[in-house]
Coordinates of N, CA, C and O in Angstrom, one line a residue:
X1 N 81.1 105.1 123.4 CA 80.5 104.6 121.9 C 81.1 105.8 121.2 O 81.6 106.9 121.2
X2 N 81.4 105.2 120.6 CA 82.5 105.9 119.3 C 81.5 106.5 117.9 O 80.2 106.3 118.0
X3 N 81.3 108.1 117.3 CA 80.8 107.9 116.5 C 81.7 108.5 114.7 O 82.7 109.3 115.4
X4 N 80.7 108.5 114.1 CA 81.2 108.7 112.9 C 80.9 109.6 112.4 O 81.6 109.6 110.7
X5 N 80.2 110.7 113.2 CA 80.1 111.8 112.2 C 80.7 113.0 113.2 O 80.6 113.1 113.8
X6 N 81.2 113.3 112.1 CA 82.5 114.4 112.6 C 82.7 115.5 111.5 O 82.6 115.4 110.0
X7 N 83.3 116.4 111.6 CA 84.2 117.5 110.8 C 85.2 117.6 111.0 O 85.8 117.6 111.9
X8 N 86.1 117.6 109.8 CA 87.9 118.0 110.0 C 88.1 118.5 109.0 O 87.6 119.1 108.3
X9 N 88.8 120.0 109.8 CA 89.7 120.9 108.5 C 91.6 120.7 108.1 O 91.7 120.5 109.6
X10 N 91.9 121.2 107.1 CA 93.3 120.9 107.6 C 94.0 122.4 106.6 O 93.1 122.3 105.7
X11 N 95.1 122.9 106.5 CA 95.7 124.2 106.1 C 96.9 123.2 105.9 O 97.6 123.0 107.3
X12 N 97.5 123.1 105.0 CA 99.2 123.0 104.7 C 99.5 123.8 103.2 O 98.8 124.4 102.7
X13 N 100.9 123.9 103.4 CA 101.6 124.6 102.6 C 102.4 123.4 101.7 O 103.4 122.4 102.8
X14 N 102.1 123.1 100.6 CA 103.0 122.1 100.3 C 102.8 121.9 98.5 O 102.6 122.6 97.8
X15 N 105.0 122.7 98.0 CA 105.3 122.4 96.9 C 106.0 121.6 96.8 O 107.2 120.9 97.1
X16 N 106.0 121.4 95.3 CA 106.7 120.4 95.3 C 106.7 120.1 93.3 O 106.2 121.2 92.8
X17 N 108.4 119.8 92.9 CA 108.6 119.8 91.5 C 108.2 118.4 91.0 O 108.1 118.2 89.6
X18 N 108.0 117.1 91.9 CA 108.5 115.5 91.9 C 107.1 115.1 91.5 O 106.0 115.8 92.5
X19 N 106.5 114.6 90.6 CA 105.6 114.3 90.5 C 104.9 112.7 90.9 O 103.6 112.5 91.4
X20 N 105.8 112.5 92.0 CA 105.8 111.1 93.3 C 105.5 111.5 94.1 O 105.7 111.3 95.0
X21 N 105.8 112.7 95.2 CA 104.9 113.3 96.2 C 103.8 113.7 96.9 O 103.3 114.3 95.9
X22 N 103.7 113.9 98.0 CA 101.9 113.7 98.4 C 102.3 114.7 99.9 O 103.1 113.5 100.4
X23 N 101.5 114.9 100.0 CA 100.9 115.3 101.3 C 99.3 115.7 101.9 O 98.5 115.7 100.5
X24 N 99.1 115.2 102.6 CA 97.9 115.4 103.0 C 96.7 115.6 104.3 O 97.5 114.7 105.0
X25 N 95.8 114.3 104.2 CA 95.3 114.0 105.2 C 95.0 112.8 105.6 O 94.0 112.6 104.2
X26 N 94.4 111.8 106.6 CA 94.4 110.5 106.4 C 93.4 110.4 107.7 O 93.2 110.3 108.5
X27 N 92.0 110.1 107.6 CA 90.9 109.5 108.2 C 91.4 108.1 108.6 O 91.1 107.6 107.4
X28 N 92.1 107.9 109.2 CA 92.6 106.1 109.6 C 91.1 105.2 110.4 O 91.0 105.9 111.5
X29 N 91.5 104.3 109.9 CA 90.2 103.3 110.7 C 90.6 102.2 111.0 O 91.5 102.1 112.1
X30 N 91.9 101.9 110.0 CA 92.6 100.4 110.3 C 93.6 100.3 109.1 O 94.1 100.7 108.3
X31 N 95.0 99.6 108.4 CA 95.8 100.3 107.7 C 95.0 99.7 106.6 O 95.1 100.0 105.4
X32 N 93.8 98.7 106.5 CA 93.2 98.2 105.1 C 92.0 99.2 104.6 O 91.5 99.0 104.1
X33 N 91.4 100.2 106.0 CA 90.3 100.7 105.7 C 90.8 102.1 106.6 O 90.7 102.9 107.6
X34 N 90.4 103.2 105.1 CA 90.7 104.6 105.5 C 90.4 105.1 104.3 O 90.4 105.2 103.3
X35 N 90.6 106.5 104.6 CA 90.3 107.5 103.9 C 91.8 108.2 103.3 O 92.3 109.0 104.7
X36 N 92.2 108.7 102.5 CA 93.2 109.5 102.4 C 93.2 110.9 101.3 O 92.1 110.7 100.1
X37 N 92.8 112.4 102.1 CA 93.1 113.5 101.3 C 93.9 113.7 100.3 O 94.5 114.3 101.5
X38 N 94.4 113.8 99.8 CA 95.7 114.1 99.3 C 95.7 115.2 98.5 O 95.1 115.8 97.6
X39 N 97.3 116.1 98.0 CA 97.8 116.7 96.9 C 99.1 116.6 96.8 O 99.8 116.3 97.5
X40 N 98.8 116.3 95.0 CA 100.2 116.2 95.0 C 100.7 117.1 93.9 O 99.5 118.5 93.8
X41 N 101.6 116.8 93.1 CA 101.7 117.8 91.9 C 100.8 119.5 91.3 O 100.7 120.2 91.6
X42 N 99.3 118.4 90.7 CA 99.0 119.1 90.2 C 97.8 118.6 90.6 O 96.4 119.7 90.3
X43 N 97.1 118.3 91.2 CA 95.8 118.1 91.9 C 95.3 117.7 93.4 O 96.1 117.2 94.4
X44 N 94.3 117.3 93.8 CA 94.0 117.0 95.1 C 93.4 116.1 94.7 O 92.1 115.7 93.8
X45 N 93.0 114.8 95.3 CA 92.9 113.5 95.1 C 92.1 113.0 96.5 O 92.9 112.7 97.0
X46 N 90.9 112.0 96.4 CA 91.1 111.5 97.3 C 90.4 110.0 97.2 O 89.8 109.9 95.7
X47 N 91.3 109.0 98.4 CA 91.4 108.0 98.0 C 90.9 106.8 99.4 O 90.5 107.0 99.9
X48 N 89.9 106.0 98.8 CA 89.3 105.1 99.5 C 89.9 104.1 99.9 O 90.1 103.0 98.8
X49 N 90.3 103.5 100.9 CA 90.9 101.9 101.5 C 89.8 101.1 101.8 O 89.6 101.4 103.1
X50 N 89.3 100.3 101.1 CA 88.8 98.8 102.0 C 89.1 97.6 102.0 O 89.4 97.8 100.3
X51 N 89.3 97.2 102.6 CA 90.0 95.7 103.0 C 91.4 95.5 101.7 O 91.3 94.5 101.3
X52 N 92.3 96.9 102.1 CA 93.1 96.4 101.2 C 93.3 97.3 100.0 O 94.2 97.2 99.1
X53 N 92.4 97.1 99.0 CA 92.1 97.9 98.0 C 91.8 99.1 97.8 O 91.0 99.5 98.7
X54 N 92.6 99.9 97.1 CA 92.3 101.4 97.4 C 92.1 101.5 95.7 O 91.9 101.4 94.6
X55 N 90.8 102.8 96.1 CA 89.9 103.4 94.6 C 90.1 104.6 94.6 O 89.6 105.7 95.9
X56 N 90.3 105.2 94.4 CA 90.3 106.7 93.8 C 88.8 106.9 93.7 O 88.5 107.5 92.5
X57 N 88.3 107.3 94.6 CA 86.9 108.6 94.6 C 87.1 109.7 93.6 O 85.8 109.6 92.8
X58 N 87.3 110.7 94.0 CA 87.8 112.2 93.2 C 89.0 112.9 93.3 O 90.3 112.3 93.5
X59 N 89.1 113.4 91.4 CA 90.2 114.2 91.6 C 90.7 115.2 90.8 O 89.0 115.8 90.0
X60 N 90.6 116.2 91.8 CA 90.7 117.5 90.5 C 91.8 118.4 90.7 O 92.5 118.2 91.5
X61 N 92.1 119.2 89.4 CA 93.3 119.3 89.0 C 93.2 121.1 90.4 O 91.9 121.4 90.2
X62 N 94.4 120.7 90.4 CA 94.5 122.3 92.1 C 96.0 123.1 91.4 O 97.1 122.1 90.8
X63 N 96.1 124.2 90.9 CA 97.2 125.2 90.7 C 97.1 126.2 91.8 O 96.1 126.9 91.9
X64 N 97.6 126.4 92.8 CA 98.1 127.4 93.5 C 98.1 128.6 93.2 O 99.4 128.9 92.5
X65 N 98.0 130.0 93.4 CA 98.1 130.8 92.0 C 98.4 132.0 93.1 O 99.2 132.1 94.0

């Protein structure tokens, strides 16, 4: 039996000067159904992909001090 309740954590170092670069963690079910927690140049972003459509769930400004 598969379980859908779990906890995950990650620690990463990511620095970029380009707007189109991202790094992060993906909770993968299928190519069309998954969640991505990403760090881009200035933000942390949570994206949900469902049936191939991607929706930005949350975005917060993040600057490492």
